[in-house]
Amino acid sequence: MTESQNSLIQLIDFPLKHDERGDLVIAEVGRQVPFDINRIFYIFNTEDGGKRGFHAHKKNRIVLIALRGSSIIKLDNGRNKEEVLLDCPNQGLVLEPEVWHSMEEFKKDTVLLVLASELYDEDDYLRDYDEFINYIQDK
Ligand code: TYD
């Protein structure tokens, strides 16, 4: 995993097998993915410049993979803000809980795969920025 100390950006380079038939990428729990996967979801049919997210999780950990197209992922832990372009199907971005995040500047027809550690639970979401700041400061 590529991560500099204190950076919010933790990128995974998944193994890629290329041959004359095309490309194959492998993601294994405990090898590249740092949690047990309980859910996957994916975002597609995006419009140019679209954005989504704008929330933080209390417990859920995710890995984002741009299978096709690209998006700029913006991260904010209440102290630092960073952003990273996801545009490579063999690269994943690990997003820890308590990080406010948005996916922005989608290219049209991007396919963004999300691996999640937890089943869907709306109570795990902090969807209001002020509520997020209060939540992390109260800990
Ligand atoms: P939402 O959280 O708004 O998506 P994004 O994070 O991309 O902005 O989710 C859209 C809708 O889908 C919302 O009603 C919640 C629902 N949803 C589920 O039911 N299960 C899931 O696993 C996810 C990710 C969303």
GROMACS .gro file of N, CA and C and ligand atoms in nm:
model
  442
    1MET      N    1   0.085  -0.119   0.000
    1MET     CA    2   0.000   0.000   0.000
    1MET      C    3   0.088   0.125   0.000
    2THR      N    4   0.054   0.222  -0.082
    2THR     CA    5   0.129   0.348  -0.086
    2THR      C    6   0.062   0.446   0.009
    3GLU      N    7   0.133   0.487   0.113
    3GLU     CA    8   0.076   0.591   0.197
    3GLU      C    9   0.190   0.662   0.266
    4SER      N   10   0.187   0.793   0.257
    4SER     CA   11   0.288   0.865   0.332
    4SER      C   12   0.229   0.890   0.471
    5GLN      N   13   0.318   0.903   0.569
    5GLN     CA   14   0.274   0.928   0.706
    5GLN      C   15   0.181   1.047   0.709
    6ASN      N   16   0.073   1.037   0.779
    6ASN     CA   17  -0.023   1.146   0.798
    6ASN      C   18  -0.110   1.174   0.677
    7SER      N   19  -0.084   1.108   0.564
    7SER     CA   20  -0.167   1.137   0.447
    7SER      C   21  -0.299   1.063   0.459
    8LEU      N   22  -0.404   1.128   0.412
    8LEU     CA   23  -0.535   1.063   0.407
    8LEU      C   24  -0.544   0.970   0.287
    9ILE      N   25  -0.446   0.982   0.198
    9ILE     CA   26  -0.455   0.907   0.072
    9ILE      C   27  -0.377   0.776   0.082
   10GLN      N   28  -0.452   0.668   0.088
   10GLN     CA   29  -0.391   0.535   0.092
   10GLN      C   30  -0.431   0.463  -0.035
   11LEU      N   31  -0.335   0.446  -0.124
   11LEU     CA   32  -0.364   0.383  -0.252
   11LEU      C   33  -0.312   0.239  -0.254
   12ILE      N   34  -0.391   0.152  -0.313
   12ILE     CA   35  -0.352   0.013  -0.330
   12ILE      C   36  -0.326  -0.010  -0.479
   13ASP      N   37  -0.215  -0.075  -0.510
   13ASP     CA   38  -0.191  -0.118  -0.648
   13ASP      C   39  -0.225  -0.266  -0.657
   14PHE      N   40  -0.333  -0.298  -0.725
   14PHE     CA   41  -0.373  -0.437  -0.740
   14PHE      C   42  -0.289  -0.504  -0.848
   15PRO      N   43  -0.261  -0.634  -0.829
   15PRO     CA   44  -0.187  -0.705  -0.934
   15PRO      C   45  -0.269  -0.708  -1.063
   16LEU      N   46  -0.201  -0.688  -1.174
   16LEU     CA   47  -0.266  -0.686  -1.306
   16LEU      C   48  -0.200  -0.790  -1.394
   17LYS      N   49  -0.281  -0.877  -1.450
   17LYS     CA   50  -0.229  -0.978  -1.542
   17LYS      C   51  -0.272  -0.940  -1.683
   18HIS      N   52  -0.174  -0.914  -1.761
   18HIS     CA   53  -0.201  -0.872  -1.899
   18HIS      C   54  -0.158  -0.981  -1.996
   19ASP      N   55  -0.244  -1.015  -2.089
   19ASP     CA   56  -0.200  -1.100  -2.200
   19ASP      C   57  -0.281  -1.064  -2.323
   20GLU      N   58  -0.266  -1.143  -2.428
   20GLU     CA   59  -0.329  -1.105  -2.555
   20GLU      C   60  -0.482  -1.105  -2.548
   21ARG      N   61  -0.539  -1.165  -2.440
   21ARG     CA   62  -0.685  -1.168  -2.427
   21ARG      C   63  -0.739  -1.044  -2.358
   22GLY      N   64  -0.648  -0.967  -2.296
   22GLY     CA   65  -0.692  -0.847  -2.223
   22GLY      C   66  -0.626  -0.841  -2.087
   23ASP      N   67  -0.688  -0.770  -1.995
   23ASP     CA   68  -0.629  -0.748  -1.863
   23ASP      C   69  -0.717  -0.809  -1.754
   24LEU      N   70  -0.653  -0.854  -1.648
   24LEU     CA   71  -0.724  -0.913  -1.535
   24LEU      C   72  -0.662  -0.856  -1.407
   25VAL      N   73  -0.747  -0.808  -1.317
   25VAL     CA   74  -0.698  -0.747  -1.193
   25VAL      C   75  -0.749  -0.830  -1.075
   26ILE      N   76  -0.663  -0.847  -0.976
   26ILE     CA   77  -0.697  -0.931  -0.860
   26ILE      C   78  -0.699  -0.846  -0.733
   27ALA      N   79  -0.805  -0.864  -0.654
   27ALA     CA   80  -0.814  -0.797  -0.523
   27ALA      C   81  -0.851  -0.903  -0.421
   28GLU      N   82  -0.763  -0.931  -0.326
   28GLU     CA   83  -0.787  -1.035  -0.227
   28GLU      C   84  -0.788  -0.976  -0.086
   29VAL      N   85  -0.886  -1.023  -0.009
   29VAL     CA   86  -0.896  -0.979   0.130
   29VAL      C   87  -0.771  -1.026   0.206
   30GLY      N   88  -0.714  -0.934   0.281
   30GLY     CA   89  -0.597  -0.967   0.361
   30GLY      C   90  -0.466  -0.955   0.285
   31ARG      N   91  -0.476  -0.950   0.153
   31ARG     CA   92  -0.355  -0.928   0.072
   31ARG      C   93  -0.352  -0.783   0.028
   32GLN      N   94  -0.450  -0.742  -0.052
   32GLN     CA   95  -0.455  -0.601  -0.091
   32GLN      C   96  -0.564  -0.525  -0.016
   33VAL      N   97  -0.678  -0.594   0.007
   33VAL     CA   98  -0.792  -0.526   0.071
   33VAL      C   99  -0.780  -0.545   0.223
   34PRO      N  100  -0.774  -0.434   0.299
   34PRO     CA  101  -0.738  -0.446   0.441
   34PRO      C  102  -0.855  -0.471   0.534
   35PHE      N  103  -0.965  -0.529   0.485
   35PHE     CA  104  -1.079  -0.563   0.570
   35PHE      C  105  -1.159  -0.671   0.500
   36ASP      N  106  -1.245  -0.739   0.579
   36ASP     CA  107  -1.338  -0.835   0.520
   36ASP      C  108  -1.446  -0.759   0.445
   37ILE      N  109  -1.477  -0.802   0.325
   37ILE     CA  110  -1.576  -0.732   0.243
   37ILE      C  111  -1.714  -0.791   0.273
   38ASN      N  112  -1.805  -0.706   0.317
   38ASN     CA  113  -1.942  -0.751   0.344
   38ASN      C  114  -2.041  -0.698   0.241
   39ARG      N  115  -1.995  -0.604   0.158
   39ARG     CA  116  -2.089  -0.541   0.064
   39ARG      C  117  -2.008  -0.485  -0.052
   40ILE      N  118  -2.065  -0.493  -0.170
   40ILE     CA  119  -2.009  -0.414  -0.280
   40ILE      C  120  -2.123  -0.334  -0.341
   41PHE      N  121  -2.090  -0.219  -0.393
   41PHE     CA  122  -2.186  -0.145  -0.475
   41PHE      C  123  -2.107  -0.070  -0.582
   42TYR      N  124  -2.175  -0.028  -0.684
   42TYR     CA  125  -2.104   0.043  -0.788
   42TYR      C  126  -2.190   0.155  -0.844
   43ILE      N  127  -2.122   0.255  -0.891
   43ILE     CA  128  -2.183   0.376  -0.944
   43ILE      C  129  -2.151   0.379  -1.092
   44PHE      N  130  -2.251   0.400  -1.174
   44PHE     CA  131  -2.226   0.407  -1.319
   44PHE      C  132  -2.329   0.501  -1.381
   45ASN      N  133  -2.327   0.513  -1.511
   45ASN     CA  134  -2.415   0.610  -1.580
   45ASN      C  135  -2.391   0.751  -1.529
   46THR      N  136  -2.268   0.783  -1.497
   46THR     CA  137  -2.237   0.916  -1.445
   46THR      C  138  -2.239   1.018  -1.558
   47GLU      N  139  -2.261   1.142  -1.520
   47GLU     CA  140  -2.253   1.253  -1.615
   47GLU      C  141  -2.120   1.324  -1.597
   48ASP      N  142  -2.073   1.391  -1.701
   48ASP     CA  143  -1.951   1.471  -1.692
   48ASP      C  144  -1.966   1.576  -1.582
   49GLY      N  145  -1.870   1.579  -1.492
   49GLY     CA  146  -1.873   1.681  -1.386
   49GLY      C  147  -1.961   1.647  -1.268
   50GLY      N  148  -2.022   1.529  -1.270
   50GLY     CA  149  -2.112   1.490  -1.160
   50GLY      C  150  -2.038   1.473  -1.029
   51LYS      N  151  -2.112   1.479  -0.921
   51LYS     CA  152  -2.052   1.460  -0.789
   51LYS      C  153  -2.149   1.387  -0.697
   52ARG      N  154  -2.095   1.313  -0.601
   52ARG     CA  155  -2.174   1.241  -0.503
   52ARG      C  156  -2.094   1.226  -0.374
   53GLY      N  157  -2.154   1.156  -0.281
   53GLY     CA  158  -2.084   1.136  -0.153
   53GLY      C  159  -2.124   1.245  -0.056
   54PHE      N  160  -2.027   1.325  -0.011
   54PHE     CA  161  -2.049   1.432   0.086
   54PHE      C  162  -2.103   1.373   0.217
   55HIS      N  163  -2.029   1.277   0.270
   55HIS     CA  164  -2.063   1.220   0.399
   55HIS      C  165  -1.937   1.155   0.457
   56ALA      N  166  -1.948   1.113   0.581
   56ALA     CA  167  -1.844   1.032   0.645
   56ALA      C  168  -1.912   0.912   0.709
   57HIS      N  169  -1.835   0.808   0.734
   57HIS     CA  170  -1.887   0.691   0.804
   57HIS      C  171  -1.833   0.687   0.945
   58LYS      N  172  -1.913   0.629   1.033
   58LYS     CA  173  -1.866   0.610   1.171
   58LYS      C  174  -1.778   0.486   1.181
   59LYS      N  175  -1.815   0.381   1.110
   59LYS     CA  176  -1.745   0.253   1.123
   59LYS      C  177  -1.703   0.192   0.989
   60ASN      N  178  -1.784   0.213   0.888
   60ASN     CA  179  -1.763   0.148   0.758
   60ASN      C  180  -1.631   0.190   0.694
   61ARG      N  181  -1.556   0.092   0.645
   61ARG     CA  182  -1.434   0.121   0.567
   61ARG      C  183  -1.463   0.084   0.423
   62ILE      N  184  -1.408   0.159   0.332
   62ILE     CA  185  -1.433   0.130   0.191
   62ILE      C  186  -1.304   0.138   0.109
   63VAL      N  187  -1.308   0.068  -0.003
   63VAL     CA  188  -1.206   0.084  -0.107
   63VAL      C  189  -1.279   0.125  -0.234
   64LEU      N  190  -1.234   0.231  -0.297
   64LEU     CA  191  -1.293   0.282  -0.422
   64LEU      C  192  -1.203   0.244  -0.538
   65ILE      N  193  -1.264   0.195  -0.645
   65ILE     CA  194  -1.186   0.158  -0.764
   65ILE      C  195  -1.259   0.212  -0.887
   66ALA      N  196  -1.192   0.295  -0.965
   66ALA     CA  197  -1.250   0.346  -1.090
   66ALA      C  198  -1.227   0.241  -1.198
   67LEU      N  199  -1.326   0.155  -1.219
   67LEU     CA  200  -1.310   0.049  -1.319
   67LEU      C  201  -1.304   0.106  -1.459
   68ARG      N  202  -1.368   0.220  -1.475
   68ARG     CA  203  -1.369   0.286  -1.605
   68ARG      C  204  -1.387   0.435  -1.579
   69GLY      N  205  -1.323   0.521  -1.660
   69GLY     CA  206  -1.339   0.665  -1.643
   69GLY      C  207  -1.261   0.715  -1.524
   70SER      N  208  -1.309   0.822  -1.465
   70SER     CA  209  -1.234   0.882  -1.354
   70SER      C  210  -1.322   0.971  -1.268
   71SER      N  211  -1.270   0.996  -1.148
   71SER     CA  212  -1.334   1.089  -1.055
   71SER      C  213  -1.225   1.143  -0.964
   72ILE      N  214  -1.244   1.265  -0.917
   72ILE     CA  215  -1.154   1.321  -0.816
   72ILE      C  216  -1.218   1.297  -0.680
   73ILE      N  217  -1.145   1.230  -0.592
   73ILE     CA  218  -1.196   1.198  -0.459
   73ILE      C  219  -1.137   1.301  -0.362
   74LYS      N  220  -1.226   1.371  -0.293
   74LYS     CA  221  -1.183   1.473  -0.197
   74LYS      C  222  -1.205   1.421  -0.056
   75LEU      N  223  -1.102   1.434   0.027
   75LEU     CA  224  -1.101   1.378   0.162
   75LEU      C  225  -1.075   1.488   0.264
   76ASP      N  226  -1.138   1.475   0.378
   76ASP     CA  227  -1.127   1.578   0.481
   76ASP      C  228  -1.149   1.511   0.616
   77ASN      N  229  -1.046   1.513   0.702
   77ASN     CA  230  -1.063   1.450   0.834
   77ASN      C  231  -1.089   1.555   0.943
   78GLY      N  232  -1.125   1.674   0.900
   78GLY     CA  233  -1.155   1.781   0.995
   78GLY      C  234  -1.032   1.865   1.026
   79ARG      N  235  -0.914   1.813   0.991
   79ARG     CA  236  -0.790   1.889   1.009
   79ARG      C  237  -0.722   1.914   0.875
   80ASN      N  238  -0.715   1.808   0.793
   80ASN     CA  239  -0.650   1.820   0.663
   80ASN      C  240  -0.747   1.784   0.552
   81LYS      N  241  -0.726   1.849   0.439
   81LYS     CA  242  -0.803   1.816   0.318
   81LYS      C  243  -0.703   1.773   0.211
   82GLU      N  244  -0.738   1.663   0.142
   82GLU     CA  245  -0.654   1.617   0.032
   82GLU      C  246  -0.744   1.567  -0.078
   83GLU      N  247  -0.691   1.558  -0.198
   83GLU     CA  248  -0.769   1.502  -0.307
   83GLU      C  249  -0.681   1.419  -0.397
   84VAL      N  250  -0.744   1.324  -0.464
   84VAL     CA  251  -0.669   1.234  -0.551
   84VAL      C  252  -0.756   1.198  -0.671
   85LEU      N  253  -0.692   1.188  -0.785
   85LEU     CA  254  -0.761   1.145  -0.906
   85LEU      C  255  -0.759   0.992  -0.911
   86LEU      N  256  -0.877   0.934  -0.922
   86LEU     CA  257  -0.885   0.787  -0.942
   86LEU      C  258  -0.919   0.764  -1.088
   87ASP      N  259  -0.828   0.703  -1.160
   87ASP     CA  260  -0.852   0.686  -1.304
   87ASP      C  261  -0.790   0.558  -1.359
   88CYS      N  262  -0.765   0.465  -1.267
   88CYS     CA  263  -0.690   0.346  -1.307
   88CYS      C  264  -0.757   0.222  -1.248
   89PRO      N  265  -0.801   0.125  -1.331
   89PRO     CA  266  -0.878   0.013  -1.279
   89PRO      C  267  -0.798  -0.085  -1.192
   90ASN      N  268  -0.667  -0.070  -1.188
   90ASN     CA  269  -0.592  -0.157  -1.096
   90ASN      C  270  -0.538  -0.079  -0.976
   91GLN      N  271  -0.605   0.032  -0.945
   91GLN     CA  272  -0.568   0.108  -0.827
   91GLN      C  273  -0.691   0.128  -0.738
   92GLY      N  274  -0.673   0.114  -0.608
   92GLY     CA  275  -0.784   0.135  -0.514
   92GLY      C  276  -0.747   0.241  -0.413
   93LEU      N  277  -0.845   0.315  -0.369
   93LEU     CA  278  -0.825   0.415  -0.263
   93LEU      C  279  -0.895   0.363  -0.138
   94VAL      N  280  -0.819   0.347  -0.030
   94VAL     CA  281  -0.877   0.303   0.097
   94VAL      C  282  -0.927   0.426   0.171
   95LEU      N  283  -1.052   0.418   0.212
   95LEU     CA  284  -1.111   0.532   0.283
   95LEU      C  285  -1.154   0.487   0.422
   96GLU      N  286  -1.090   0.540   0.522
   96GLU     CA  287  -1.118   0.499   0.659
   96GLU      C  288  -1.241   0.573   0.712
   97PRO      N  289  -1.299   0.522   0.822
   97PRO     CA  290  -1.411   0.594   0.883
   97PRO      C  291  -1.369   0.733   0.930
   98GLU      N  292  -1.467   0.814   0.955
   98GLU     CA  293  -1.447   0.949   1.010
   98GLU      C  294  -1.367   1.038   0.915
   99VAL      N  295  -1.380   1.012   0.787
   99VAL     CA  296  -1.322   1.100   0.685
   99VAL      C  297  -1.437   1.146   0.595
  100TRP      N  298  -1.460   1.275   0.597
  100TRP     CA  299  -1.562   1.333   0.508
  100TRP      C  300  -1.511   1.320   0.364
  101HIS      N  301  -1.595   1.268   0.276
  101HIS     CA  302  -1.545   1.246   0.139
  101HIS      C  303  -1.652   1.275   0.035
  102SER      N  304  -1.603   1.317  -0.079
  102SER     CA  305  -1.691   1.336  -0.195
  102SER      C  306  -1.619   1.285  -0.318
  103MET      N  307  -1.699   1.236  -0.412
  103MET     CA  308  -1.647   1.196  -0.543
  103MET      C  309  -1.693   1.305  -0.639
  104GLU      N  310  -1.598   1.371  -0.704
  104GLU     CA  311  -1.634   1.486  -0.785
  104GLU      C  312  -1.571   1.475  -0.924
  105GLU      N  313  -1.618   1.564  -1.011
  105GLU     CA  314  -1.564   1.571  -1.148
  105GLU      C  315  -1.564   1.435  -1.216
  106PHE      N  316  -1.674   1.362  -1.197
  106PHE     CA  317  -1.687   1.237  -1.271
  106PHE      C  318  -1.676   1.263  -1.420
  107LYS      N  319  -1.610   1.173  -1.488
  107LYS     CA  320  -1.619   1.171  -1.635
  107LYS      C  321  -1.746   1.093  -1.670
  108LYS      N  322  -1.802   1.128  -1.784
  108LYS     CA  323  -1.923   1.058  -1.829
  108LYS      C  324  -1.897   0.906  -1.837
  109ASP      N  325  -1.994   0.829  -1.791
  109ASP     CA  326  -1.989   0.683  -1.797
  109ASP      C  327  -1.873   0.620  -1.719
  110THR      N  328  -1.838   0.689  -1.613
  110THR     CA  329  -1.743   0.628  -1.519
  110THR      C  330  -1.812   0.513  -1.446
  111VAL      N  331  -1.735   0.409  -1.418
  111VAL     CA  332  -1.785   0.300  -1.333
  111VAL      C  333  -1.696   0.296  -1.209
  112LEU      N  334  -1.756   0.326  -1.095
  112LEU     CA  335  -1.680   0.331  -0.970
  112LEU      C  336  -1.728   0.216  -0.881
  113LEU      N  337  -1.638   0.123  -0.856
  113LEU     CA  338  -1.670   0.007  -0.771
  113LEU      C  339  -1.631   0.040  -0.627
  114VAL      N  340  -1.718   0.004  -0.533
  114VAL     CA  341  -1.689   0.030  -0.392
  114VAL      C  342  -1.697  -0.103  -0.315
  115LEU      N  343  -1.589  -0.137  -0.247
  115LEU     CA  344  -1.585  -0.252  -0.157
  115LEU      C  345  -1.605  -0.198  -0.016
  116ALA      N  346  -1.696  -0.256   0.060
  116ALA     CA  347  -1.727  -0.201   0.192
  116ALA      C  348  -1.715  -0.308   0.299
  117SER      N  349  -1.671  -0.264   0.417
  117SER     CA  350  -1.651  -0.359   0.527
  117SER      C  351  -1.782  -0.393   0.598
  118GLU      N  352  -1.883  -0.306   0.584
  118GLU     CA  353  -2.006  -0.323   0.662
  118GLU      C  354  -2.126  -0.331   0.569
  119LEU      N  355  -2.230  -0.397   0.617
  119LEU     CA  356  -2.358  -0.392   0.547
  119LEU      C  357  -2.411  -0.249   0.553
  120TYR      N  358  -2.503  -0.218   0.464
  120TYR     CA  359  -2.558  -0.082   0.461
  120TYR      C  360  -2.633  -0.053   0.591
  121ASP      N  361  -2.603   0.061   0.650
  121ASP     CA  362  -2.671   0.104   0.773
  121ASP      C  363  -2.673   0.256   0.772
  122GLU      N  364  -2.791   0.312   0.754
  122GLU     CA  365  -2.800   0.458   0.745
  122GLU      C  366  -2.749   0.525   0.873
  123ASP      N  367  -2.758   0.455   0.988
  123ASP     CA  368  -2.710   0.513   1.114
  123ASP      C  369  -2.558   0.527   1.118
  124ASP      N  370  -2.490   0.462   1.023
  124ASP     CA  371  -2.343   0.472   1.016
  124ASP      C  372  -2.298   0.600   0.944
  125TYR      N  373  -2.395   0.670   0.883
  125TYR     CA  374  -2.360   0.787   0.801
  125TYR      C  375  -2.364   0.917   0.882
  126LEU      N  376  -2.267   1.002   0.857
  126LEU     CA  377  -2.272   1.142   0.900
  126LEU      C  378  -2.289   1.221   0.771
  127ARG      N  379  -2.408   1.274   0.748
  127ARG     CA  380  -2.436   1.338   0.619
  127ARG      C  381  -2.438   1.490   0.627
  128ASP      N  382  -2.418   1.540   0.747
  128ASP     CA  383  -2.415   1.685   0.765
  128ASP      C  384  -2.275   1.723   0.811
  129TYR      N  385  -2.210   1.819   0.744
  129TYR     CA  386  -2.070   1.849   0.772
  129TYR      C  387  -2.050   1.895   0.916
  130ASP      N  388  -2.141   1.978   0.967
  130ASP     CA  389  -2.127   2.027   1.105
  130ASP      C  390  -2.143   1.912   1.204
  131GLU      N  391  -2.234   1.821   1.171
  131GLU     CA  392  -2.254   1.704   1.257
  131GLU      C  393  -2.127   1.619   1.258
  132PHE      N  394  -2.063   1.606   1.141
  132PHE     CA  395  -1.936   1.532   1.129
  132PHE      C  396  -1.829   1.596   1.218
  133ILE      N  397  -1.814   1.727   1.209
  133ILE     CA  398  -1.712   1.797   1.290
  133ILE      C  399  -1.740   1.777   1.439
  134ASN      N  400  -1.865   1.791   1.479
  134ASN     CA  401  -1.901   1.770   1.620
  134ASN      C  402  -1.872   1.627   1.663
  135TYR      N  403  -1.903   1.532   1.575
  135TYR     CA  404  -1.883   1.390   1.606
  135TYR      C  405  -1.735   1.360   1.632
  136ILE      N  406  -1.646   1.411   1.546
  136ILE     CA  407  -1.504   1.378   1.565
  136ILE      C  408  -1.443   1.458   1.681
  137GLN      N  409  -1.501   1.575   1.709
  137GLN     CA  410  -1.446   1.654   1.821
  137GLN      C  411  -1.491   1.600   1.956
  138ASP      N  412  -1.608   1.536   1.958
  138ASP     CA  413  -1.663   1.485   2.084
  138ASP      C  414  -1.596   1.355   2.127
  139LYS      N  415  -1.510   1.298   2.041
  139LYS     CA  416  -1.456   1.165   2.073
  139LYS      C  417  -1.340   1.175   2.171
  140TYD     P1  418  -2.605   0.775  -0.130
  140TYD     O1  419  -2.544   0.747   0.003
  140TYD     O2  420  -2.679   0.903  -0.148
  140TYD     O3  421  -2.494   0.764  -0.243
  140TYD     P2  422  -2.353   0.844  -0.255
  140TYD     O4  423  -2.270   0.805  -0.137
  140TYD     O5  424  -2.292   0.794  -0.380
  140TYD     O6  425  -2.383   0.990  -0.261
  140TYD     O7  426  -2.699   0.652  -0.167
  140TYD     C1  427  -2.805   0.662  -0.261
  140TYD     C2  428  -2.924   0.582  -0.208
  140TYD     O8  429  -2.892   0.444  -0.206
  140TYD     C3  430  -2.964   0.622  -0.068
  140TYD     O9  431  -3.107   0.618  -0.062
  140TYD     C4  432  -2.910   0.512   0.018
  140TYD     C5  433  -2.912   0.392  -0.074
  140TYD     N1  434  -2.808   0.292  -0.051
  140TYD     C6  435  -2.843   0.165  -0.006
  140TYD    O10  436  -2.963   0.136   0.015
  140TYD     N2  437  -2.746   0.072   0.015
  140TYD     C7  438  -2.616   0.100  -0.008
  140TYD    O11  439  -2.528   0.012   0.010
  140TYD     C8  440  -2.579   0.233  -0.053
  140TYD     C9  441  -2.436   0.269  -0.079
  140TYD    C10  442  -2.679   0.325  -0.073
   0.00000   0.00000   0.00000
